[in-house]
Coordinates of N, CA and C in Angstrom, one line a residue:
M25 N 40.7 57.5 -57.9 CA 41.4 56.7 -57.7 C 40.7 56.6 -56.2
E26 N 40.9 54.3 -55.8 CA 40.0 54.5 -54.9 C 41.6 54.3 -53.6
T27 N 40.6 54.8 -53.4 CA 42.0 54.9 -51.8 C 41.7 54.0 -50.8
K28 N 43.2 53.3 -49.9 CA 42.6 51.9 -49.3 C 43.2 52.1 -48.0
M29 N 42.1 52.2 -46.7 CA 42.2 53.0 -45.7 C 42.9 51.1 -44.8
F30 N 43.7 51.3 -44.0 CA 44.3 50.8 -43.0 C 44.4 51.0 -41.2
N31 N 43.9 50.6 -40.5 CA 43.3 50.8 -39.3 C 44.8 50.2 -38.8
I32 N 45.5 50.9 -37.5 CA 46.5 50.7 -37.4 C 47.2 51.0 -35.5
L33 N 47.0 50.4 -35.8 CA 47.1 50.8 -33.7 C 49.1 50.7 -33.4
I34 N 49.0 51.6 -32.3 CA 50.5 51.9 -31.8 C 50.8 51.6 -30.3
I35 N 51.0 50.7 -29.9 CA 51.5 50.8 -28.7 C 52.9 50.2 -27.7
D36 N 52.8 51.6 -27.4 CA 54.5 51.9 -27.0 C 54.5 52.8 -25.6
D37 N 55.3 52.8 -24.9 CA 55.0 54.0 -23.9 C 56.1 55.1 -24.0
H38 N 56.5 54.9 -25.0 CA 57.4 56.1 -24.9 C 56.5 56.9 -26.4
P39 N 56.2 58.1 -26.0 CA 55.6 59.4 -26.8 C 56.7 59.5 -27.9
L40 N 57.7 60.2 -28.1 CA 58.2 60.2 -29.0 C 58.4 59.0 -29.9
I41 N 58.5 57.7 -29.7 CA 58.4 56.8 -31.0 C 57.0 56.8 -31.5
A42 N 56.4 57.0 -30.7 CA 54.4 56.5 -30.9 C 54.9 57.5 -32.1
Q43 N 55.7 59.1 -31.4 CA 55.8 60.1 -32.4 C 56.0 59.9 -34.4
A44 N 57.4 59.0 -33.3 CA 58.4 58.3 -35.2 C 57.9 57.3 -36.5
Y45 N 56.2 56.7 -35.0 CA 55.7 55.6 -36.5 C 54.7 56.6 -37.0
M46 N 54.0 57.7 -36.1 CA 53.0 58.1 -37.2 C 53.6 59.5 -38.3
L47 N 55.2 59.7 -37.6 CA 55.6 60.9 -39.0 C 55.9 59.6 -40.4
A48 N 56.6 58.2 -39.6 CA 56.6 57.2 -41.0 C 55.3 57.2 -42.0
L49 N 54.7 56.7 -41.1 CA 52.6 56.7 -41.4 C 52.4 58.0 -42.8
N50 N 53.4 59.2 -42.0 CA 52.7 59.9 -43.6 C 53.6 60.0 -44.4
E51 N 55.0 59.4 -44.0 CA 55.6 60.2 -44.9 C 55.2 59.2 -46.7
L52 N 54.7 57.8 -45.5 CA 54.4 56.8 -46.6 C 53.0 57.2 -47.3
K53 N 52.6 57.2 -46.7 CA 50.8 58.2 -47.5 C 51.0 59.2 -48.4
K54 N 52.4 60.3 -48.1 CA 53.1 61.5 -49.3 C 53.0 60.1 -50.2
S55 N 54.0 59.2 -50.2 CA 54.4 58.9 -51.6 C 54.2 58.3 -52.1
K56 N 52.2 57.3 -51.2 CA 51.7 56.7 -51.9 C 49.7 57.0 -52.1
E57 N 49.6 57.7 -52.5 CA 48.5 58.6 -52.7 C 47.3 57.7 -52.8
D58 N 47.3 56.7 -53.4 CA 45.8 55.9 -52.8 C 46.1 55.0 -51.7
I59 N 46.9 55.3 -50.6 CA 46.8 54.9 -49.0 C 46.5 55.1 -48.3
D60 N 45.8 55.1 -47.2 CA 45.9 56.3 -46.1 C 45.7 55.3 -44.5
F61 N 45.1 56.2 -43.3 CA 45.7 55.4 -42.2 C 44.2 55.8 -40.9
I62 N 44.0 54.9 -40.3 CA 43.5 56.0 -38.8 C 44.4 54.6 -38.1
I63 N 44.9 56.1 -37.5 CA 45.5 55.7 -36.3 C 45.1 55.4 -35.3
D64 N 46.0 54.5 -33.9 CA 44.8 54.9 -32.5 C 46.7 54.5 -31.9
I65 N 46.5 54.8 -30.4 CA 47.1 54.7 -29.4 C 47.0 54.5 -28.6
C66 N 48.6 53.5 -28.1 CA 47.7 53.2 -26.6 C 49.5 52.6 -25.9
H67 N 49.2 53.3 -24.4 CA 50.8 53.3 -23.7 C 51.1 51.8 -22.9
N68 N 50.4 51.1 -22.9 CA 50.4 50.5 -22.1 C 49.5 49.1 -22.2
C69 N 50.1 47.4 -21.4 CA 49.4 46.2 -21.9 C 47.9 46.7 -21.5
T70 N 47.0 47.3 -20.3 CA 46.1 47.2 -20.3 C 44.9 47.6 -20.8
D71 N 45.4 49.1 -21.8 CA 44.8 49.7 -22.5 C 44.7 48.9 -24.3
G72 N 46.0 48.2 -24.3 CA 46.3 47.7 -25.2 C 45.1 46.2 -25.5
Y73 N 45.3 45.9 -24.5 CA 44.4 44.7 -24.1 C 42.6 45.1 -24.2
E74 N 42.3 45.7 -23.9 CA 41.3 46.0 -24.1 C 40.8 46.6 -25.1
T75 N 41.8 47.3 -25.8 CA 41.6 47.7 -27.0 C 41.3 46.5 -28.9
I76 N 42.1 45.5 -27.9 CA 41.7 44.3 -29.2 C 40.7 43.7 -28.4
K77 N 40.0 43.4 -27.5 CA 38.6 42.9 -26.3 C 37.8 43.9 -27.4
E78 N 37.5 45.2 -27.7 CA 36.7 46.5 -28.1 C 36.8 45.9 -30.1
T79 N 37.7 45.3 -30.2 CA 37.9 45.3 -31.8 C 37.2 44.0 -32.2
V80 N 37.2 42.7 -30.7 CA 36.6 41.8 -31.4 C 35.1 41.9 -31.1
S81 N 34.6 42.5 -30.4 CA 34.0 42.5 -29.7 C 32.9 43.3 -30.7
N82 N 33.7 44.3 -31.2 CA 32.3 45.7 -32.5 C 32.8 45.0 -33.6
K83 N 33.4 43.4 -34.3 CA 33.5 42.8 -34.7 C 34.3 43.6 -36.0
K84 N 35.7 44.7 -35.7 CA 35.9 45.3 -37.1 C 37.5 45.1 -37.0
S85 N 38.5 45.7 -37.3 CA 39.5 44.8 -37.4 C 40.9 45.4 -37.2
I86 N 42.1 45.0 -36.9 CA 43.3 45.8 -36.7 C 44.0 45.8 -38.0
D87 N 44.4 46.5 -39.1 CA 45.2 45.8 -40.3 C 47.3 45.9 -39.5
L88 N 47.5 46.6 -39.0 CA 48.9 46.4 -38.7 C 49.1 47.1 -37.2
V89 N 49.4 46.5 -36.2 CA 50.4 47.0 -35.1 C 51.7 47.2 -34.7
F90 N 52.3 48.3 -34.3 CA 53.1 48.2 -33.7 C 53.7 47.9 -32.5
L91 N 53.8 47.5 -32.3 CA 54.1 46.3 -30.5 C 55.4 46.2 -29.8
D92 N 55.6 47.2 -29.2 CA 57.1 47.4 -28.0 C 56.2 46.6 -27.0
I93 N 58.0 45.6 -26.4 CA 57.6 44.7 -26.3 C 58.2 44.3 -24.5
S94 N 58.7 45.8 -24.2 CA 58.6 46.3 -22.8 C 57.5 47.7 -22.8
L95 N 56.6 46.9 -22.1 CA 55.2 47.7 -21.7 C 54.8 47.3 -20.4
P96 N 54.2 48.8 -19.9 CA 53.9 48.1 -18.1 C 52.5 47.0 -18.4
P97 N 53.1 46.3 -17.1 CA 51.7 45.7 -17.2 C 50.5 45.3 -16.9
T98 N 49.2 44.0 -16.8 CA 48.5 44.9 -16.5 C 48.5 44.8 -14.2
K99 N 47.1 45.4 -14.5 CA 47.3 45.8 -13.5 C 47.5 44.0 -12.0
D100 N 46.7 43.0 -12.9 CA 46.4 42.0 -12.2 C 48.3 40.9 -12.5
G101 N 48.5 41.2 -13.3 CA 49.8 41.2 -13.6 C 49.6 39.7 -14.9
K102 N 48.9 39.7 -15.6 CA 48.2 38.3 -16.2 C 48.9 38.8 -17.4
I103 N 48.7 39.7 -18.3 CA 49.4 40.3 -19.3 C 51.0 40.8 -18.8
L104 N 51.8 40.7 -18.9 CA 53.7 41.1 -18.2 C 53.9 42.7 -19.2
S105 N 53.5 42.0 -20.5 CA 54.7 42.8 -22.0 C 54.2 42.7 -22.8
G106 N 54.8 43.0 -24.1 CA 54.5 43.3 -25.4 C 54.1 41.6 -25.8
E107 N 54.7 41.0 -25.2 CA 55.9 39.6 -26.5 C 53.6 38.7 -26.0
D108 N 53.2 39.5 -24.5 CA 52.0 39.0 -24.0 C 50.4 39.2 -24.8
L109 N 50.7 40.5 -25.0 CA 49.2 41.3 -26.3 C 50.2 40.1 -27.6
G110 N 51.3 40.3 -28.1 CA 51.6 39.8 -29.0 C 50.0 38.7 -28.8
I111 N 51.0 37.7 -28.0 CA 49.7 36.2 -28.1 C 48.2 36.3 -29.0
K112 N 48.1 36.9 -27.3 CA 47.2 37.8 -27.9 C 46.2 38.0 -29.2
F113 N 47.0 38.6 -29.6 CA 46.6 39.0 -31.2 C 46.4 38.0 -31.7
R114 N 47.5 36.9 -31.8 CA 47.4 35.7 -32.8 C 46.4 34.9 -32.4
E115 N 45.6 34.8 -30.7 CA 45.1 33.9 -31.0 C 43.2 34.9 -30.6
L116 N 43.4 36.1 -30.7 CA 41.9 36.8 -31.2 C 41.6 37.6 -32.1
L117 N 42.6 38.0 -32.9 CA 43.2 38.8 -33.9 C 43.8 38.1 -34.8
P118 N 43.8 37.1 -34.9 CA 44.6 36.6 -36.5 C 45.5 36.9 -37.6
E119 N 44.2 38.2 -38.0 CA 45.2 38.4 -39.2 C 45.4 39.5 -39.3
T120 N 46.1 40.0 -38.3 CA 46.4 41.8 -37.7 C 48.5 41.1 -38.0
K121 N 48.7 41.8 -39.0 CA 50.3 42.2 -38.9 C 50.6 42.7 -37.6
I122 N 51.5 41.9 -37.1 CA 52.5 42.7 -35.7 C 54.2 42.9 -36.7
I123 N 54.5 44.4 -35.9 CA 55.4 44.3 -36.3 C 56.0 44.9 -34.8
V124 N 57.3 43.6 -34.2 CA 57.6 44.0 -33.1 C 58.7 44.5 -32.8
S125 N 58.5 45.6 -31.8 CA 59.7 46.9 -31.7 C 60.3 46.8 -30.7
T126 N 62.0 46.4 -29.8 CA 62.6 46.5 -28.8 C 63.8 47.2 -28.7
T127 N 63.8 47.6 -27.5 CA 65.6 47.8 -27.3 C 66.1 46.5 -27.5
Y128 N 65.8 45.4 -27.0 CA 66.5 44.7 -26.0 C 67.1 43.6 -27.5
S129 N 68.0 43.3 -27.5 CA 68.3 42.7 -29.0 C 69.3 41.2 -28.9
D130 N 69.0 41.1 -27.4 CA 69.4 39.5 -26.4 C 69.1 38.4 -27.2
N131 N 70.2 37.8 -28.1 CA 70.1 36.6 -28.7 C 68.0 35.8 -28.7
Y132 N 68.8 34.9 -27.4 CA 67.6 34.2 -26.7 C 65.8 35.3 -27.0
R133 N 66.2 36.2 -26.4 CA 65.2 36.7 -26.7 C 64.4 37.0 -27.6
I134 N 65.0 37.7 -28.8 CA 64.8 37.4 -29.6 C 64.0 36.5 -30.5
H135 N 65.0 35.2 -30.1 CA 64.4 34.0 -30.8 C 63.1 33.5 -29.7
N136 N 63.0 34.5 -28.6 CA 61.9 33.5 -27.8 C 60.7 34.3 -28.3
I137 N 61.0 36.4 -28.8 CA 59.5 36.8 -29.4 C 59.4 36.2 -31.1
I138 N 60.3 36.0 -31.0 CA 60.1 34.9 -32.4 C 58.8 33.8 -32.6
K139 N 59.7 33.2 -31.6 CA 58.7 31.5 -31.3 C 57.0 31.4 -31.0
S140 N 56.7 33.0 -30.5 CA 55.8 33.5 -29.1 C 54.5 34.1 -30.1
V141 N 55.3 34.9 -30.9 CA 53.8 35.7 -31.3 C 54.6 35.8 -33.2
N142 N 55.3 34.9 -33.3 CA 55.8 34.7 -35.3 C 55.3 36.1 -35.8
P143 N 56.0 37.4 -35.2 CA 55.7 38.8 -36.4 C 56.3 38.4 -37.6
E144 N 55.6 39.5 -38.1 CA 55.6 39.9 -39.4 C 57.2 41.1 -40.0
G145 N 57.5 41.7 -38.4 CA 58.4 42.9 -38.8 C 59.3 42.7 -37.3
F146 N 59.8 43.0 -37.5 CA 61.0 43.0 -35.6 C 61.7 44.0 -35.9
L147 N 62.0 44.7 -35.0 CA 62.6 46.1 -35.8 C 63.3 46.4 -33.8
I148 N 64.5 46.5 -33.7 CA 65.5 46.4 -33.1 C 66.1 48.1 -32.8
K149 N 65.2 48.9 -32.2 CA 65.1 50.2 -32.1 C 66.3 51.2 -32.2
N150 N 67.3 51.0 -32.2 CA 69.2 50.8 -31.8 C 69.5 51.0 -33.6
D151 N 68.6 50.2 -33.9 CA 68.9 50.3 -35.9 C 68.2 51.0 -36.8
L152 N 67.0 50.8 -36.1 CA 66.4 51.8 -37.0 C 66.4 53.4 -37.1
D153 N 66.4 53.5 -38.9 CA 65.9 55.2 -39.2 C 65.1 55.2 -39.7
P154 N 64.6 56.6 -40.2 CA 63.7 56.8 -40.7 C 63.1 56.5 -42.1
D155 N 64.1 56.1 -42.3 CA 63.8 55.7 -43.6 C 63.7 53.9 -43.8
E156 N 63.9 53.4 -42.7 CA 64.2 51.7 -42.6 C 62.7 51.7 -42.3
L157 N 62.7 52.7 -41.6 CA 61.2 52.5 -40.6 C 59.9 51.9 -42.0
I158 N 60.2 53.3 -42.3 CA 59.1 53.7 -43.7 C 58.9 52.3 -44.6
K159 N 60.9 51.9 -44.8 CA 60.4 50.4 -45.5 C 59.8 48.8 -45.1
A160 N 60.3 49.1 -43.4 CA 59.6 47.8 -42.9 C 58.0 48.4 -42.3
I161 N 57.4 49.5 -43.0 CA 56.0 49.5 -42.7 C 55.3 48.9 -43.9
E162 N 55.9 49.5 -45.0 CA 55.4 49.8 -46.2 C 55.9 47.8 -47.2
A163 N 56.5 46.8 -46.8 CA 56.6 45.5 -46.3 C 56.1 45.1 -46.2
V164 N 56.0 45.5 -45.0 CA 54.3 44.3 -44.1 C 53.2 44.2 -44.6
L165 N 52.7 45.8 -44.8 CA 51.6 46.4 -45.8 C 51.4 45.4 -47.4
D166 N 52.5 45.0 -47.6 CA 52.6 44.6 -48.6 C 53.0 42.7 -48.6
G167 N 52.4 42.9 -47.2 CA 52.6 40.6 -47.2 C 53.5 40.3 -47.2
K168 N 55.2 41.1 -47.3 CA 55.9 40.7 -46.6 C 56.7 40.8 -45.5
L169 N 58.2 39.8 -45.1 CA 58.4 40.7 -43.7 C 59.6 41.1 -43.7
Y170 N 59.6 41.9 -43.0 CA 60.5 42.5 -42.2 C 61.4 42.7 -41.3
F171 N 62.3 42.0 -40.9 CA 63.6 42.0 -40.0 C 64.7 42.7 -40.3
T172 N 65.2 43.8 -38.8 CA 66.0 44.8 -38.8 C 67.9 43.9 -38.9
E173 N 69.4 43.7 -39.3 CA 69.8 43.5 -39.0 C 70.2 42.1 -38.1
S174 N 69.9 43.0 -36.9 CA 70.5 42.4 -35.9 C 69.3 41.0 -35.4
V175 N 68.1 41.1 -36.0 CA 67.5 40.0 -35.4 C 68.1 39.2 -36.9
L176 N 68.5 39.7 -38.2 CA 68.8 38.9 -39.3 C 70.0 37.7 -38.9
E177 N 70.6 39.1 -37.8 CA 72.3 38.0 -36.9 C 71.4 36.2 -36.6
V178 N 71.3 36.6 -36.3 CA 70.4 36.4 -34.7 C 69.7 34.6 -35.3
L179 N 69.0 35.2 -36.7 CA 69.1 33.8 -37.5 C 69.4 33.3 -38.8
R180 N 70.3 34.1 -38.9 CA 71.9 33.9 -39.9 C 72.6 32.2 -39.1
N181 N 72.5 32.9 -37.5 CA 73.2 32.0 -37.0 C 72.6 30.8 -36.3
N182 N 71.3 30.8 -36.8 CA 70.4 29.6 -35.9 C 70.5 29.4 -34.2
V183 N 70.0 30.5 -33.8 CA 70.3 31.2 -32.3 C 68.7 30.3 -32.0
S184 N 69.3 29.0 -31.5 CA 67.8 27.5 -31.6 C 68.1 27.7 -29.9
S185 N 67.3 26.9 -29.4 CA 66.6 25.7 -28.3 C 65.8 25.3 -28.1
D186 N 65.8 24.2 -27.5 CA 64.8 23.7 -27.1 C 63.6 24.0 -26.4
H187 N 65.1 25.1 -25.1 CA 63.8 26.0 -24.0 C 63.3 27.4 -24.2
M188 N 62.0 27.3 -24.1 CA 61.2 28.7 -24.3 C 60.7 28.8 -23.3
L189 N 60.6 29.8 -23.1 CA 59.9 30.2 -21.8 C 58.2 31.4 -21.8
D190 N 57.2 30.4 -21.3 CA 56.2 30.6 -22.0 C 55.4 30.9 -20.9
S191 N 54.3 31.7 -21.1 CA 53.6 32.5 -19.9 C 53.7 32.0 -18.5
M192 N 54.0 30.9 -18.5 CA 53.5 30.4 -16.8 C 54.9 30.7 -16.7
D193 N 56.1 30.0 -17.2 CA 57.4 31.0 -16.7 C 57.3 32.5 -16.2
R194 N 56.9 33.2 -17.2 CA 57.5 34.8 -17.2 C 56.4 35.3 -15.6
R195 N 55.1 34.2 -15.6 CA 54.4 35.1 -14.4 C 55.0 34.6 -13.3
I196 N 55.7 33.5 -13.2 CA 56.5 32.8 -12.1 C 58.0 34.5 -11.6
L197 N 58.9 34.5 -13.0 CA 59.4 35.8 -12.8 C 58.5 37.0 -12.4
Y198 N 57.7 37.0 -12.8 CA 57.0 38.0 -12.3 C 56.4 38.2 -10.8
E199 N 56.2 37.5 -10.3 CA 55.3 37.2 -8.9 C 57.2 37.1 -8.3
L200 N 57.9 36.6 -8.3 CA 59.4 36.9 -7.8 C 59.7 38.4 -8.2
S201 N 60.0 39.0 -8.9 CA 60.4 40.1 -8.8 C 59.6 41.2 -8.0
I202 N 58.2 40.9 -8.6 CA 57.7 41.8 -6.8 C 57.2 41.5 -5.7
G203 N 57.9 40.0 -5.4 CA 58.8 40.5 -3.9 C 57.0 38.8 -2.7
T204 N 56.0 37.8 -4.1 CA 55.7 37.1 -4.0 C 56.5 36.2 -3.2
K205 N 56.1 35.2 -1.9 CA 56.7 34.2 -1.4 C 55.9 33.8 -1.8
M206 N 57.5 32.4 -1.9 CA 56.8 31.0 -2.8 C 55.6 30.1 -2.3
K207 N 55.9 30.5 -0.8 CA 54.7 30.0 -0.4 C 53.2 30.7 -0.9
D208 N 53.0 31.7 -1.3 CA 51.5 32.4 -1.8 C 51.0 32.1 -3.0
I209 N 52.6 32.1 -4.0 CA 52.9 31.4 -5.6 C 51.5 31.1 -6.0
P210 N 50.5 29.5 -5.0 CA 50.5 28.5 -5.9 C 49.0 29.6 -5.6
N211 N 48.2 30.6 -4.9 CA 47.8 31.2 -4.4 C 47.0 31.9 -5.6
V212 N 48.1 31.9 -6.7 CA 48.2 33.3 -7.6 C 48.2 32.8 -8.8
L213 N 48.9 31.3 -8.9 CA 49.0 30.8 -9.8 C 48.5 28.9 -10.2
P214 N 48.7 28.6 -11.0 CA 47.6 27.0 -10.7 C 48.6 26.5 -10.8
L215 N 49.7 26.2 -10.0 CA 50.8 25.3 -10.1 C 50.8 25.6 -8.5
S216 N 51.8 23.9 -8.5 CA 52.0 23.5 -7.0 C 53.8 24.1 -6.8
I217 N 53.7 24.1 -5.7 CA 54.9 24.1 -4.9 C 56.4 23.7 -5.1
A218 N 55.9 22.4 -5.8 CA 57.0 21.4 -6.5 C 57.2 22.1 -7.8
G219 N 56.0 21.5 -9.0 CA 55.9 22.5 -9.8 C 56.4 24.4 -9.8
I220 N 56.3 25.2 -9.4 CA 56.9 26.1 -9.5 C 58.7 25.9 -9.3
E221 N 59.4 24.7 -8.4 CA 60.1 25.0 -8.2 C 61.5 24.2 -9.2
K222 N 60.3 22.7 -9.5 CA 60.1 22.4 -11.1 C 60.8 23.3 -12.3
R223 N 60.4 24.3 -12.2 CA 60.1 25.4 -13.5 C 61.0 26.5 -13.6
K224 N 60.9 26.9 -11.8 CA 62.8 27.3 -11.3 C 63.9 26.3 -11.8
R225 N 64.0 25.7 -12.0 CA 65.4 24.9 -11.9 C 65.5 25.6 -13.1
N226 N 64.2 24.9 -14.3 CA 64.4 24.8 -15.5 C 65.2 25.6 -16.2
L227 N 64.2 27.0 -15.4 CA 65.1 28.7 -15.7 C 66.0 28.9 -15.4
K228 N 67.1 28.1 -14.4 CA 68.7 28.4 -14.1 C 69.4 27.8 -15.3
V229 N 68.7 26.6 -15.4 CA 69.4 25.8 -16.2 C 69.1 26.7 -17.9
I230 N 68.4 27.3 -18.2 CA 68.4 27.7 -19.1 C 69.0 29.0 -19.5
F231 N 69.0 29.9 -18.2 CA 70.0 31.3 -18.3 C 71.1 31.0 -17.7
N232 N 71.6 29.7 -17.2 CA 72.9 29.5 -17.2 C 73.4 30.0 -16.1
I233 N 72.4 29.6 -14.5 CA 72.5 30.2 -13.5 C 73.2 29.0 -12.7
K234 N 74.4 29.5 -11.9 CA 74.9 28.5 -10.9 C 74.4 28.5 -9.6
K235 N 74.6 29.3 -9.1 CA 73.8 29.7 -8.0 C 72.7 29.4 -7.4
N236 N 72.1 29.2 -6.9 CA 70.6 29.0 -5.5 C 69.5 30.0 -5.4
S237 N 70.4 30.8 -6.6 CA 69.7 32.3 -6.0 C 69.1 32.8 -6.3
D238 N 67.5 33.2 -6.1 CA 66.8 33.8 -6.7 C 66.6 34.9 -7.2
K239 N 67.5 35.7 -6.9 CA 67.8 37.0 -7.1 C 68.8 37.5 -8.0
D240 N 69.7 36.0 -8.4 CA 70.2 36.1 -9.5 C 69.3 35.8 -10.8
L241 N 68.7 35.2 -10.5 CA 67.7 34.6 -11.5 C 66.6 36.2 -11.8
I242 N 66.3 36.4 -11.4 CA 65.1 37.4 -11.5 C 66.0 38.5 -12.3
Q243 N 67.0 39.2 -11.9 CA 68.4 40.2 -12.2 C 68.7 39.8 -13.9
L244 N 69.0 38.5 -14.2 CA 69.2 38.3 -15.3 C 68.3 38.5 -16.5
A245 N 67.0 38.2 -16.0 CA 65.8 37.6 -16.0 C 65.5 39.6 -16.8
K246 N 65.7 40.3 -15.7 CA 65.6 41.8 -16.4 C 67.0 41.8 -17.1
K247 N 67.6 41.8 -17.0 CA 68.8 41.9 -17.9 C 68.1 42.0 -19.3
K248 N 67.9 40.6 -19.6 CA 67.6 40.2 -20.8 C 65.7 40.6 -21.8
G249 N 64.9 41.0 -20.6 CA 63.6 41.7 -20.5 C 62.7 40.8 -21.2
F250 N 63.0 40.4 -19.9 CA 61.9 39.1 -19.9 C 60.5 39.5 -18.5
I251 N 61.0 40.5 -17.7 CA 60.1 41.1 -16.8 C 60.5 42.5 -16.6

């Protein structure tokens, strides 16, 4: 019997979560003798992006990536989270199947990730148990979609919006969160002060913030997992 080998990449900054994925993969391999896995692990956006670029440069492939959303950003602040890495996968390695995992269960956050990354699997970590994780891996490798119950509930309720935070919105939030002054943001982002202010006003509408305070905007963006 010929064994099919899958290249798996785990990107998660929590070693116990990465270990849980590896255990699930091993259990799946035991139940299906015709498959095997080559597994690599990254713990932050920098290493994840480097792995993507090396894979493309070497003309290799990644069959499946487990992608945590809340990851340490790159030092230059250009890739802020797993969501940005997911967008890079879609751009540079479009054949890679993506299983997103996150602790964030906010409806708007889930909707934003689905629209920007379009993952084959979407797991809310609090919903997971070992058996469901194995089912998710098996389904996605078999070409199916797999969403945990919290995500399905969002889709059933048709939580949608014409507004979606793009990478520039999230970069603005990030710069504000690390204390970059408004007058200095055009030095790191290709936007004018007027353009930044317009985006900030739109963000406050999206997050339903009545006050004119950037502090309230940053606090809510952090709570919802955008920074």
